Coordinates of C-alpha atoms in Angstrom, one line a residue:
Chain A
X1 CA -11.1 -204.6 -75.5
X2 CA -14.1 -202.6 -76.2
X3 CA -15.2 -202.7 -79.9
X4 CA -18.1 -200.5 -79.2
X5 CA -18.5 -197.6 -76.7
X6 CA -21.9 -195.9 -76.3
X7 CA -22.5 -192.9 -74.2
X8 CA -25.9 -191.3 -73.4
X9 CA -27.3 -192.3 -76.8
X10 CA -30.6 -190.7 -77.3
X11 CA -33.0 -190.6 -80.3
X12 CA -36.1 -188.4 -80.3
X13 CA -38.7 -188.6 -83.1
X14 CA -40.7 -185.4 -83.4
X15 CA -44.1 -185.9 -85.0
X16 CA -46.5 -183.0 -85.3
X17 CA -48.2 -183.6 -82.1
X18 CA -46.0 -185.8 -79.9
X19 CA -42.3 -186.2 -79.2
X20 CA -41.2 -189.8 -78.9
X21 CA -38.0 -190.9 -77.2
X22 CA -37.2 -194.1 -79.1
X23 CA -33.8 -194.4 -77.3
X24 CA -33.3 -192.7 -74.0
X25 CA -29.8 -192.2 -72.8
X26 CA -28.2 -195.6 -73.4
X27 CA -24.7 -196.2 -72.0
X28 CA -23.0 -199.5 -72.9
X29 CA -19.8 -201.1 -74.1
X30 CA -19.5 -204.1 -76.3
X31 CA -16.2 -206.2 -76.2
X32 CA -14.5 -207.9 -79.0
X33 CA -15.9 -211.4 -79.7
X34 CA -19.2 -210.8 -77.9
X35 CA -22.3 -212.7 -78.9
X36 CA -25.0 -210.3 -77.8
X37 CA -28.7 -210.2 -78.1
X38 CA -30.7 -207.0 -77.8
X39 CA -34.2 -207.9 -76.8
X40 CA -37.4 -206.2 -75.9
X41 CA -41.0 -205.9 -77.1
X42 CA -42.0 -204.2 -80.3
X43 CA -41.5 -200.5 -80.2
X44 CA -39.0 -200.7 -77.4
X45 CA -36.2 -199.1 -79.6
X46 CA -34.1 -202.1 -80.5
X47 CA -34.0 -201.4 -84.1
X48 CA -33.4 -197.7 -83.6
X49 CA -30.6 -198.6 -81.3
X50 CA -29.0 -201.0 -83.8
X51 CA -29.5 -198.4 -86.6
X52 CA -27.6 -195.7 -84.6
X53 CA -25.0 -198.4 -83.8
X54 CA -24.7 -199.1 -87.5
X55 CA -24.4 -195.6 -88.6
X56 CA -27.7 -195.6 -90.3
X57 CA -29.9 -193.4 -88.0
X58 CA -28.4 -190.2 -86.6
X59 CA -28.8 -189.9 -82.8
X60 CA -30.4 -186.8 -81.4
X61 CA -27.6 -186.7 -78.8
X62 CA -24.9 -189.1 -77.4
X63 CA -21.8 -190.9 -78.8
X64 CA -21.1 -194.0 -80.6
X65 CA -17.5 -195.0 -80.7
X66 CA -16.5 -198.0 -82.9
X67 CA -12.8 -198.9 -82.5
X68 CA -12.2 -195.5 -80.9
X69 CA -13.9 -193.5 -83.8
X70 CA -16.9 -191.4 -82.9
X71 CA -18.9 -192.4 -86.0
X72 CA -21.4 -189.6 -85.9
X73 CA -18.6 -187.1 -86.2
X74 CA -17.7 -188.4 -89.6
X75 CA -18.9 -186.8 -92.9
X76 CA -21.6 -188.8 -94.6
X77 CA -19.1 -190.0 -97.2
X78 CA -16.6 -191.1 -94.5
X79 CA -19.5 -192.8 -92.6
X80 CA -20.4 -194.9 -95.7
X81 CA -16.8 -196.0 -96.1
X82 CA -16.7 -196.7 -92.4
X83 CA -19.8 -198.9 -92.6
X84 CA -18.2 -200.7 -95.5
X85 CA -15.1 -201.5 -93.7
X86 CA -16.1 -202.0 -90.2
X87 CA -19.8 -203.1 -90.0
X88 CA -21.4 -206.2 -91.3
X89 CA -25.2 -206.3 -91.7
X90 CA -27.6 -209.1 -91.6
X91 CA -31.2 -208.2 -92.3
X92 CA -34.5 -209.9 -91.5
X93 CA -35.4 -210.3 -95.0
X94 CA -32.0 -211.3 -96.2
X95 CA -31.7 -208.3 -98.6
X96 CA -29.4 -210.0 -101.1
X97 CA -29.0 -208.5 -104.6
X98 CA -31.4 -210.6 -106.6
X99 CA -29.5 -210.2 -109.9
X100 CA -26.3 -211.5 -108.5
X101 CA -25.3 -215.0 -107.6
X102 CA -24.6 -216.1 -104.0
X103 CA -20.8 -215.8 -104.8
X104 CA -21.2 -212.5 -106.4
X105 CA -23.3 -211.2 -103.5
X106 CA -20.5 -212.1 -101.1
X107 CA -17.8 -210.7 -103.5
X108 CA -19.7 -207.4 -104.1
X109 CA -18.7 -205.7 -100.8
X110 CA -15.0 -206.7 -101.3
X111 CA -15.1 -205.2 -104.7
X112 CA -16.5 -201.9 -103.1
X113 CA -13.5 -202.1 -100.8
X114 CA -11.2 -202.5 -103.9
X115 CA -9.8 -205.9 -103.0
X116 CA -7.9 -207.7 -105.8
X117 CA -9.8 -210.2 -107.8
X118 CA -7.8 -213.3 -106.7
X119 CA -8.3 -212.4 -103.0
X120 CA -12.1 -211.8 -103.5
X121 CA -12.6 -215.1 -105.3
X122 CA -10.6 -217.0 -102.6
X123 CA -12.4 -215.4 -99.7
X124 CA -15.9 -215.8 -101.4
X125 CA -15.2 -219.6 -101.8
X126 CA -13.9 -219.9 -98.3
X127 CA -16.9 -218.0 -96.7
X128 CA -19.6 -219.8 -98.6
X129 CA -18.0 -223.1 -97.7
X130 CA -17.7 -222.0 -94.1
X131 CA -21.5 -221.2 -94.0
X132 CA -22.2 -224.6 -95.7
X133 CA -23.3 -223.6 -99.0
X134 CA -20.2 -223.8 -101.1
X135 CA -22.0 -225.8 -103.7
X136 CA -24.5 -223.0 -104.3
X137 CA -21.9 -220.3 -105.3
X138 CA -23.5 -219.9 -108.7
X139 CA -27.1 -219.8 -107.7
X140 CA -29.2 -216.7 -107.6
X141 CA -31.0 -215.9 -104.4
X142 CA -34.4 -216.8 -106.0
X143 CA -33.1 -220.4 -106.2
X144 CA -32.1 -220.6 -102.6
X145 CA -34.3 -221.3 -99.6
X146 CA -34.7 -218.7 -96.9
X147 CA -32.1 -220.4 -94.6
X148 CA -29.7 -220.5 -97.4
X149 CA -30.2 -216.9 -98.4
X150 CA -29.6 -215.9 -94.7
X151 CA -26.4 -217.9 -94.8
X152 CA -25.3 -216.0 -97.8
X153 CA -26.2 -212.8 -96.0
X154 CA -24.0 -213.9 -93.1
X155 CA -21.1 -214.7 -95.4
X156 CA -21.6 -211.3 -97.1
X157 CA -21.5 -209.6 -93.7
X158 CA -18.2 -211.5 -92.8
X159 CA -16.7 -210.7 -96.2
X160 CA -15.5 -207.2 -95.5
X161 CA -13.7 -208.5 -92.2
X162 CA -15.8 -206.0 -90.1
X163 CA -15.3 -205.1 -86.4
X164 CA -18.8 -206.5 -85.7
X165 CA -22.0 -207.8 -87.3
X166 CA -25.3 -206.2 -86.6
X167 CA -28.2 -208.6 -87.3
X168 CA -31.7 -207.3 -87.1
X169 CA -34.2 -210.1 -86.5
X170 CA -32.2 -212.5 -88.5
X171 CA -34.3 -215.6 -87.8
X172 CA -37.7 -213.9 -88.1
X173 CA -38.4 -215.4 -91.5
X174 CA -36.9 -218.8 -90.9
X175 CA -38.5 -222.0 -89.8
X176 CA -37.1 -223.7 -86.6
X177 CA -34.7 -226.0 -88.4
X178 CA -33.2 -223.2 -90.4
X179 CA -33.1 -221.0 -87.3
X180 CA -31.2 -223.5 -85.3
X181 CA -28.8 -224.1 -88.1
X182 CA -28.2 -220.4 -88.7
X183 CA -27.7 -219.8 -85.0
X184 CA -25.2 -222.7 -84.9
X185 CA -23.4 -221.2 -87.9
X186 CA -23.1 -217.7 -86.4
X187 CA -22.0 -219.0 -83.2
X188 CA -19.3 -221.0 -85.0
X189 CA -18.3 -217.9 -87.0
X190 CA -18.1 -215.9 -83.8
X191 CA -15.8 -218.5 -82.4
X192 CA -13.8 -219.1 -85.6
X193 CA -13.2 -215.4 -86.6
X194 CA -13.8 -213.8 -83.1
X195 CA -16.3 -211.6 -84.9
X196 CA -18.5 -209.6 -82.6
X197 CA -22.3 -210.3 -83.3
X198 CA -25.1 -208.1 -81.9
X199 CA -28.7 -209.2 -82.6
X200 CA -31.9 -207.5 -82.2
X201 CA -34.4 -210.2 -81.7
X202 CA -37.7 -211.4 -80.1
X203 CA -36.5 -215.1 -80.8
X204 CA -36.2 -217.2 -77.6
X205 CA -33.9 -219.5 -79.5
X206 CA -31.5 -216.7 -80.3
X207 CA -31.6 -215.6 -76.7
X208 CA -30.8 -219.1 -75.6
X209 CA -27.6 -218.9 -77.6
X210 CA -26.6 -215.4 -76.7
X211 CA -23.9 -214.9 -74.1
X212 CA -25.1 -211.5 -73.3
X213 CA -28.6 -210.3 -73.3
X214 CA -29.4 -206.5 -73.1
X215 CA -33.1 -205.9 -72.5
X216 CA -34.5 -202.7 -73.7
X217 CA -37.8 -201.2 -72.9
X218 CA -39.1 -197.7 -73.5
X219 CA -35.7 -196.8 -75.0
X220 CA -33.9 -197.6 -71.8
X221 CA -31.8 -200.7 -70.8
X222 CA -33.7 -202.6 -68.4
X223 CA -31.3 -205.5 -67.9
X224 CA -27.8 -206.3 -69.0
X225 CA -27.0 -210.0 -68.3
X226 CA -24.0 -212.3 -69.2
X227 CA -24.4 -216.1 -69.7
X228 CA -22.0 -218.9 -69.9
X229 CA -23.1 -221.1 -72.8
X230 CA -20.1 -223.4 -72.9
Chain B
X1 CA -19.6 -205.5 -111.3
X2 CA -21.5 -202.3 -111.5
X3 CA -21.9 -202.8 -115.3
X4 CA -23.1 -206.4 -114.7
X5 CA -25.6 -205.4 -112.1
X6 CA -27.0 -202.6 -114.2
X7 CA -27.3 -204.9 -117.3
X8 CA -29.0 -207.7 -115.3
X9 CA -31.3 -205.2 -113.5
X10 CA -32.6 -204.2 -117.0
X11 CA -34.0 -207.8 -117.3
X12 CA -35.7 -208.0 -114.0
X13 CA -38.9 -206.8 -115.6
X14 CA -38.5 -208.0 -119.1
X15 CA -41.7 -206.8 -120.5
X16 CA -41.3 -203.2 -119.3
X17 CA -37.7 -203.1 -120.6
X18 CA -38.6 -204.6 -123.9
X19 CA -41.3 -202.0 -124.4
X20 CA -38.8 -199.2 -123.9
X21 CA -36.1 -200.9 -126.0
X22 CA -38.6 -201.4 -128.7
X23 CA -39.8 -197.8 -128.6
X24 CA -36.1 -196.5 -128.7
X25 CA -35.3 -199.0 -131.5
X26 CA -38.3 -197.9 -133.6
X27 CA -37.6 -194.2 -133.2
X28 CA -33.9 -194.7 -134.1
X29 CA -34.8 -196.8 -137.0
X30 CA -37.2 -194.1 -138.3
X31 CA -34.4 -191.5 -137.7
X32 CA -31.7 -193.5 -139.5
X33 CA -33.8 -194.5 -142.4
X34 CA -35.2 -191.0 -142.9
X35 CA -31.7 -189.6 -142.6
X36 CA -30.3 -192.1 -145.2
X37 CA -33.4 -191.3 -147.5
X38 CA -33.0 -187.5 -147.4
X39 CA -29.2 -187.7 -147.6
X40 CA -29.5 -190.0 -150.6
X41 CA -32.0 -187.6 -152.3
X42 CA -29.7 -184.6 -151.7
X43 CA -26.7 -186.6 -153.0
X44 CA -28.6 -187.6 -156.1
X45 CA -29.7 -184.1 -156.7
X46 CA -26.0 -182.9 -156.3
X47 CA -24.6 -185.6 -158.5
X48 CA -27.2 -184.9 -161.1
X49 CA -26.4 -181.2 -161.2
X50 CA -22.8 -182.0 -161.4
X51 CA -23.3 -184.6 -164.2
X52 CA -25.8 -182.6 -166.3
X53 CA -23.6 -179.5 -166.7
X54 CA -22.0 -178.2 -163.7
X55 CA -19.2 -180.7 -163.5
X56 CA -16.7 -180.7 -160.4
X57 CA -14.6 -177.9 -161.3
X58 CA -15.0 -175.0 -163.8
X59 CA -12.5 -172.5 -165.2
X60 CA -13.7 -169.0 -166.4
X61 CA -11.9 -165.8 -167.3
X62 CA -12.1 -163.4 -164.4
X63 CA -15.5 -161.5 -164.4
X64 CA -17.2 -163.8 -166.8
X65 CA -19.5 -165.3 -164.2
X66 CA -20.8 -161.9 -163.1
X67 CA -21.5 -160.5 -166.7
X68 CA -21.7 -163.6 -169.0
X69 CA -20.1 -161.2 -171.4
X70 CA -19.7 -163.1 -174.8
X71 CA -16.4 -161.3 -175.4
X72 CA -14.9 -162.2 -172.0
X73 CA -13.3 -165.6 -172.9
X74 CA -10.3 -167.8 -172.1
X75 CA -8.0 -167.1 -175.1
X76 CA -5.7 -170.2 -175.0
X77 CA -8.5 -172.6 -173.7
X78 CA -7.5 -175.5 -176.0
X79 CA -3.9 -175.6 -174.7
X80 CA -5.1 -175.2 -171.1
X81 CA -7.6 -178.1 -171.6
X82 CA -4.8 -180.5 -172.8
X83 CA -2.7 -179.5 -169.7
X84 CA -5.6 -180.1 -167.3
X85 CA -6.3 -183.4 -168.9
X86 CA -2.9 -184.6 -167.7
X87 CA -3.6 -184.2 -164.0
X88 CA -4.1 -187.5 -162.3
X89 CA -7.6 -188.4 -161.3
X90 CA -9.0 -186.0 -163.9
X91 CA -11.4 -188.1 -166.0
X92 CA -12.6 -185.5 -168.6
X93 CA -12.2 -181.9 -169.7
X94 CA -14.5 -180.0 -171.9
X95 CA -14.2 -176.5 -173.2
X96 CA -17.5 -174.7 -173.9
X97 CA -18.6 -171.8 -175.7
X98 CA -21.7 -170.4 -173.9
X99 CA -24.3 -168.0 -175.4
X100 CA -27.7 -166.8 -174.5
X101 CA -30.0 -167.0 -177.6
X102 CA -33.4 -167.4 -179.0
X103 CA -34.4 -170.8 -180.4
X104 CA -37.4 -170.7 -182.7
X105 CA -39.4 -173.4 -184.5
X106 CA -42.1 -172.9 -187.1
X107 CA -44.6 -172.3 -184.3
X108 CA -42.9 -170.6 -181.4
X109 CA -39.7 -169.5 -179.9
X110 CA -38.0 -169.8 -176.5
X111 CA -35.0 -168.4 -174.8
X112 CA -32.2 -170.8 -174.3
X113 CA -28.6 -171.2 -173.2
X114 CA -26.5 -172.6 -175.9
X115 CA -23.5 -174.7 -175.0
X116 CA -21.1 -175.1 -177.8
X117 CA -19.2 -178.3 -177.1
X118 CA -16.9 -180.8 -178.6
X119 CA -19.1 -184.0 -178.3
X120 CA -16.3 -186.5 -177.5
X121 CA -14.9 -184.2 -174.8
X122 CA -18.3 -183.3 -173.4
X123 CA -19.2 -187.0 -173.1
X124 CA -16.5 -187.5 -170.5
X125 CA -17.8 -184.6 -168.4
X126 CA -21.5 -184.7 -168.5
X127 CA -24.1 -187.5 -168.9
X128 CA -26.4 -185.7 -171.5
X129 CA -25.3 -188.2 -174.1
X130 CA -26.7 -191.0 -172.0
X131 CA -30.0 -189.3 -171.5
X132 CA -31.0 -189.2 -175.1
X133 CA -34.6 -190.4 -175.4
X134 CA -35.0 -189.9 -179.1
X135 CA -32.5 -189.6 -181.9
X136 CA -28.7 -189.6 -181.4
X137 CA -26.1 -187.5 -179.6
X138 CA -24.9 -185.3 -182.5
X139 CA -25.1 -188.2 -184.9
X140 CA -27.4 -188.7 -187.9
X141 CA -27.3 -185.0 -188.8
X142 CA -24.2 -184.0 -190.8
X143 CA -24.8 -180.3 -190.8
X144 CA -25.4 -178.1 -187.7
X145 CA -26.9 -180.7 -185.4
X146 CA -28.4 -179.7 -182.1
X147 CA -29.3 -181.6 -179.0
X148 CA -32.3 -180.2 -177.2
X149 CA -34.2 -181.1 -174.0
X150 CA -37.6 -183.0 -174.1
X151 CA -39.4 -180.0 -172.5
X152 CA -38.1 -177.6 -175.0
X153 CA -39.1 -180.0 -177.9
X154 CA -42.5 -180.1 -176.6
X155 CA -42.7 -176.4 -176.2
X156 CA -41.3 -175.7 -179.8
X157 CA -43.3 -178.8 -181.0
X158 CA -40.3 -180.2 -182.8
X159 CA -39.1 -183.7 -183.3
X160 CA -35.8 -185.4 -184.4
X161 CA -34.7 -183.9 -187.7
X162 CA -36.9 -180.9 -187.3
X163 CA -35.4 -177.6 -188.0
X164 CA -35.0 -174.8 -185.4
X165 CA -33.5 -171.4 -186.0
X166 CA -31.0 -170.0 -183.4
X167 CA -30.7 -166.2 -183.2
X168 CA -27.6 -164.8 -181.5
X169 CA -25.3 -161.9 -181.2
X170 CA -21.9 -162.4 -182.8
X171 CA -18.5 -161.2 -181.9
X172 CA -19.2 -157.9 -183.7
X173 CA -22.3 -157.4 -181.8
X174 CA -24.5 -158.0 -184.9
X175 CA -27.6 -160.2 -184.7
X176 CA -27.1 -163.3 -186.6
X177 CA -29.1 -166.5 -187.1
X178 CA -28.4 -170.1 -188.0
X179 CA -30.6 -173.0 -188.9
X180 CA -29.9 -176.2 -186.9
X181 CA -31.5 -179.6 -187.1
X182 CA -32.5 -181.6 -184.1
X183 CA -30.1 -184.7 -183.8
X184 CA -31.3 -185.8 -180.4
X185 CA -33.7 -185.1 -177.6
X186 CA -32.5 -185.7 -174.0
X187 CA -34.4 -185.8 -170.7
X188 CA -32.8 -185.3 -167.3
X189 CA -35.9 -185.4 -165.2
X190 CA -35.3 -181.7 -164.4
X191 CA -37.9 -179.9 -166.5
X192 CA -36.4 -176.5 -165.9
X193 CA -33.0 -177.6 -167.1
X194 CA -34.4 -179.5 -170.1
X195 CA -36.3 -176.4 -171.2
X196 CA -33.5 -174.0 -171.2
X197 CA -30.3 -175.8 -172.3
X198 CA -29.4 -176.9 -175.8
X199 CA -26.1 -178.3 -177.2
X200 CA -24.5 -177.6 -180.5
X201 CA -21.1 -178.5 -181.8
X202 CA -18.4 -176.0 -180.8
X203 CA -17.1 -175.6 -184.4
X204 CA -20.6 -174.9 -185.8
X205 CA -21.4 -172.0 -183.3
X206 CA -17.8 -170.8 -183.4
X207 CA -18.1 -170.2 -187.2
X208 CA -21.5 -168.7 -186.8
X209 CA -20.3 -166.2 -184.1
X210 CA -16.8 -165.6 -185.3
X211 CA -15.5 -166.7 -181.9
X212 CA -11.8 -167.5 -181.7
X213 CA -11.1 -171.1 -182.6
X214 CA -9.0 -172.1 -179.4
X215 CA -10.8 -170.0 -177.0
X216 CA -13.7 -170.9 -174.5
X217 CA -16.0 -169.3 -172.0
X218 CA -15.9 -172.2 -169.7
X219 CA -13.7 -175.3 -169.1
X220 CA -15.5 -177.9 -167.3
X221 CA -13.6 -180.6 -165.4
X222 CA -14.7 -184.1 -164.4
X223 CA -12.9 -186.2 -161.7
X224 CA -13.0 -189.7 -160.4
X225 CA -13.9 -188.9 -156.8
X226 CA -15.1 -185.9 -154.9
X227 CA -12.5 -186.7 -152.3
X228 CA -9.8 -185.7 -154.7
X229 CA -11.5 -182.3 -155.4
X230 CA -9.0 -180.1 -153.3
X231 CA -6.0 -181.8 -154.8
X232 CA -7.1 -181.3 -158.4
X233 CA -8.3 -177.8 -157.6
X234 CA -4.9 -176.7 -156.5
X235 CA -3.3 -178.4 -159.5
X236 CA -5.6 -176.6 -161.8
X237 CA -5.0 -173.3 -160.0
X238 CA -1.3 -173.7 -160.4
X239 CA -1.6 -174.5 -164.2
X240 CA -3.6 -171.4 -164.7
X241 CA -1.1 -169.5 -162.5
X242 CA -4.1 -168.1 -160.6
X243 CA -4.9 -165.8 -163.4
X244 CA -8.3 -167.5 -164.1
X245 CA -11.3 -168.1 -161.8
X246 CA -11.0 -171.7 -160.8
X247 CA -14.0 -172.9 -158.7
X248 CA -15.4 -176.1 -157.4
X249 CA -19.0 -177.2 -157.7
X250 CA -19.5 -176.1 -154.0
X251 CA -18.5 -172.5 -155.0
X252 CA -20.4 -172.5 -158.3
X253 CA -23.6 -173.8 -156.8
X254 CA -23.5 -173.1 -153.1
X255 CA -27.2 -174.0 -152.6
X256 CA -26.2 -177.5 -153.6
X257 CA -23.6 -177.5 -150.9
X258 CA -26.0 -176.1 -148.3
X259 CA -28.5 -178.7 -149.4
X260 CA -26.5 -181.6 -147.7
X261 CA -25.8 -179.4 -144.7
X262 CA -29.5 -178.5 -144.3
X263 CA -30.7 -182.1 -144.8
X264 CA -28.3 -183.2 -142.1
X265 CA -29.4 -180.3 -139.8
X266 CA -33.1 -181.2 -140.4
X267 CA -32.3 -184.9 -139.6
X268 CA -30.6 -184.0 -136.4
X269 CA -33.6 -181.9 -135.4
X270 CA -35.9 -184.8 -136.4
X271 CA -33.9 -187.4 -134.3
X272 CA -33.7 -184.9 -131.3
X273 CA -37.4 -184.6 -131.4
X274 CA -37.8 -188.5 -131.4
X275 CA -35.4 -188.9 -128.6
X276 CA -37.1 -186.1 -126.5
X277 CA -40.4 -188.0 -126.8
X278 CA -38.6 -191.2 -125.8
X279 CA -36.9 -189.4 -122.9
X280 CA -40.1 -189.1 -121.0
X281 CA -40.8 -192.9 -121.3
X282 CA -37.4 -193.7 -120.1
X283 CA -37.6 -191.2 -117.2
X284 CA -41.0 -192.9 -116.3
X285 CA -39.4 -196.4 -116.3
X286 CA -36.4 -195.4 -114.3
X287 CA -38.6 -193.7 -111.7
X288 CA -40.6 -196.9 -111.4
X289 CA -37.2 -198.9 -111.1
X290 CA -36.1 -196.6 -108.3
X291 CA -39.4 -196.7 -106.4
X292 CA -39.6 -200.4 -106.7
X293 CA -36.1 -200.9 -105.4
X294 CA -36.1 -198.4 -102.6
X295 CA -35.4 -201.1 -100.0
X296 CA -32.6 -202.6 -102.1
X297 CA -31.0 -199.3 -102.7
X298 CA -31.2 -198.7 -98.9
X299 CA -29.4 -202.0 -98.4
X300 CA -26.7 -201.0 -100.8
X301 CA -26.2 -197.8 -99.1
X302 CA -26.2 -199.5 -95.7
X303 CA -23.5 -201.9 -96.7
X304 CA -21.3 -199.2 -98.0
X305 CA -22.2 -198.3 -101.7
X306 CA -21.5 -194.6 -101.8
X307 CA -23.7 -192.1 -103.6
X308 CA -21.5 -191.9 -106.7
X309 CA -21.6 -195.5 -107.2
X310 CA -25.6 -195.6 -106.6
X311 CA -25.8 -192.7 -109.1
X312 CA -23.6 -194.4 -111.6
X313 CA -25.5 -197.7 -111.3
X314 CA -28.8 -196.0 -112.2
X315 CA -27.3 -193.9 -115.0
X316 CA -25.7 -196.9 -116.4
X317 CA -28.9 -198.9 -116.3
X318 CA -30.7 -196.1 -118.1
X319 CA -27.9 -195.8 -120.7
X320 CA -27.8 -199.5 -121.3
X321 CA -31.6 -199.6 -121.7
X322 CA -31.6 -196.7 -124.2
X323 CA -28.4 -197.8 -125.9
X324 CA -29.8 -201.5 -126.5
X325 CA -32.8 -199.9 -128.2
X326 CA -30.6 -197.4 -130.0
X327 CA -28.2 -200.0 -131.4
X328 CA -31.1 -202.3 -132.4
X329 CA -32.6 -199.4 -134.2
X330 CA -29.3 -198.4 -135.8
X331 CA -28.5 -202.0 -137.0
X332 CA -32.0 -202.5 -138.5
X333 CA -32.0 -199.0 -139.9
X334 CA -28.4 -199.3 -141.4
X335 CA -29.4 -202.6 -142.9
X336 CA -32.5 -201.2 -144.5
X337 CA -30.6 -198.1 -145.7
X338 CA -27.9 -200.6 -147.2
X339 CA -30.7 -202.4 -149.1
X340 CA -31.8 -198.9 -150.3
X341 CA -28.4 -198.1 -151.7
X342 CA -29.0 -200.7 -154.4
X343 CA -32.9 -200.9 -154.4
X344 CA -34.2 -197.5 -154.8
X345 CA -37.3 -196.2 -153.1
X346 CA -40.0 -195.7 -155.7
X347 CA -41.6 -192.2 -155.6
X348 CA -42.8 -192.4 -159.2
X349 CA -46.3 -191.8 -158.0
X350 CA -45.2 -188.2 -157.2
X351 CA -42.6 -188.0 -159.9
X352 CA -43.9 -184.9 -161.6
X353 CA -43.7 -182.8 -158.5
X354 CA -40.2 -184.1 -157.6
X355 CA -38.9 -183.7 -161.1
X356 CA -40.1 -180.1 -161.2
X357 CA -37.8 -179.5 -158.3
X358 CA -34.9 -181.4 -159.9
X359 CA -35.2 -184.6 -157.7
X360 CA -35.3 -188.1 -158.9
X361 CA -38.5 -190.2 -158.7
X362 CA -36.3 -193.2 -157.6
X363 CA -34.2 -192.4 -154.5
X364 CA -31.2 -194.4 -153.5
X365 CA -30.5 -194.1 -149.8
X366 CA -27.1 -192.9 -148.6
X367 CA -25.8 -193.9 -145.2
X368 CA -23.5 -191.5 -143.3
X369 CA -21.3 -193.2 -140.7
X370 CA -20.7 -189.9 -138.9
X371 CA -24.4 -189.5 -138.4
X372 CA -24.7 -193.0 -137.0
X373 CA -21.9 -192.1 -134.5
X374 CA -23.7 -188.9 -133.6
X375 CA -27.0 -190.7 -133.2
X376 CA -25.3 -193.2 -130.8
X377 CA -23.9 -190.4 -128.9
X378 CA -27.3 -188.7 -128.7
X379 CA -28.9 -192.0 -127.5
X380 CA -26.4 -192.2 -124.7
X381 CA -26.9 -188.7 -123.8
X382 CA -30.7 -189.3 -123.6
X383 CA -30.1 -192.3 -121.3
X384 CA -28.0 -190.1 -119.0
X385 CA -30.4 -187.2 -119.0
X386 CA -33.3 -189.6 -118.3
X387 CA -31.5 -191.1 -115.3
X388 CA -30.7 -187.8 -113.6
X389 CA -34.0 -187.2 -111.9
X390 CA -34.6 -190.9 -110.8
X391 CA -31.0 -191.1 -109.7
X392 CA -31.5 -188.0 -107.5
X393 CA -34.6 -189.4 -106.1
X394 CA -32.7 -192.6 -105.2
X395 CA -30.0 -190.7 -103.5
X396 CA -32.6 -188.8 -101.4
X397 CA -33.5 -192.2 -99.9
X398 CA -32.5 -192.5 -96.1
X399 CA -31.1 -196.1 -95.8
X400 CA -32.7 -196.6 -92.3
X401 CA -36.1 -195.6 -93.6
X402 CA -35.7 -197.7 -96.8
X403 CA -34.7 -200.8 -94.9
X404 CA -37.9 -200.4 -92.8
X405 CA -40.1 -200.9 -95.9
X406 CA -41.8 -204.4 -95.8

């Protein structure tokens, strides 16, 4: 079953002198439970593509359907709610709320969703234990290593029970040990919760784990390959 | 959690927040203490006017206050006085005979208002008896004693036991004179009052003028608490069957009533000016906060925090920042004002000028709870106003652009 359906997705940036086609007519579908890497050189359009997929950057033309909903036909308010309930984000520089503890960071999104306190507490505990830092539930991000912060970010992304998780260069700031460990974790989460993961990455280690690799260059899909990693 | 985030955000940059909190606290402290000082000054002025002669309620024959006509008196004042004395919370009732006259010593003369009083009754209404600085209050002189103010004594160059001659118009409109001897000299710290008011026994002036024995121009009423004013007023009106003019000190001396209102108004203007000055500091801080956290705000928008919540978070942060300073300022100000209620502020260096205007040289502060509540509301309002522009700037951020910031 397709979680994401993309048709003729185009993004053109107009500067004063030149017109740049960051994404140039991409058509693609993503099925539930996929573990997909979007790769390509810097400036190839990976992040713009992911941003349009995540409802952050409005496409110049084309269509993004998530769970059958054309997200760019929603009002900005509806789109924010849609992101909250359907998309999990993992950022390169973790982007946790520094004044909240690991547990509160995970709980925060569920609070935005209006989930009851008991459910929030239970899920927060469960997720932090699942990502291996259950003992750091009361630690602020500044007291955690980069790898631990990114684990919290993964737990936060999973907290809202999204349709899929978008991760933009999630390993870029991590050392090799932390990268291996995080990839193992995300792979396990993918299997455990059947959550769809889409990464934008340069990292060969991420590519080695991905079961599908979409290569973008000059805003177009150059290759779309599937791999059996079992 | 929004409250928790906003509160914790304040302490992300402790020095910057503490500077703002300290500024707000200092401004509000100044406002509270100034307000308590000027209110205390006004209260003391009013209390002094009430205690030295005005009293809380006065009863007159209709038209007397407009003309001060000697023949326009309350005929059965003695009986009325006894009836009013029976009203609960009335602590004193004094009937007075009032007459404008000329008081002369061997050296000079001065125009004065004579109050013919029954000393024991008058003691329960005014505090002149406790302000005697020389001699006694109607004692020590058996025939025609008079109590005069210090300023008048200086003007007439008289001392205790000196003789002064009072010239008045009697009931038959004839000019008549009487020799009185100074029994006591009082000082109220109000030079104008001291120079123009003298007190004689009701019986002495009544005989001199041929005034009816049980009548009076004025019945002055003292009560135990200003809060009971309206209750007693309505009782007195009912006793007089609404045939006489019954007025409270607020009606008798409207300028005194306006004094408190005017002081309060000046204080609100003063505090608003302080808050306006602080407003720009808070706006500046909140703008820095928003600019520093562009990426974080972008992330919050990305993960699903809507504009109302972002706006509320920034407003809440600004309000908490202002309110923390405001509450600290109010607590310290209220504490200082509380001390000032028992330990007066000494203005004796400028005493002469203040006394000319009828104010005390020692000012006891007076704290008004309503004003403290209003100051708190104004501080909250300042926090909200200060956050509007920074919050608007935050909402203008595009999450995708914000997240690209390194």
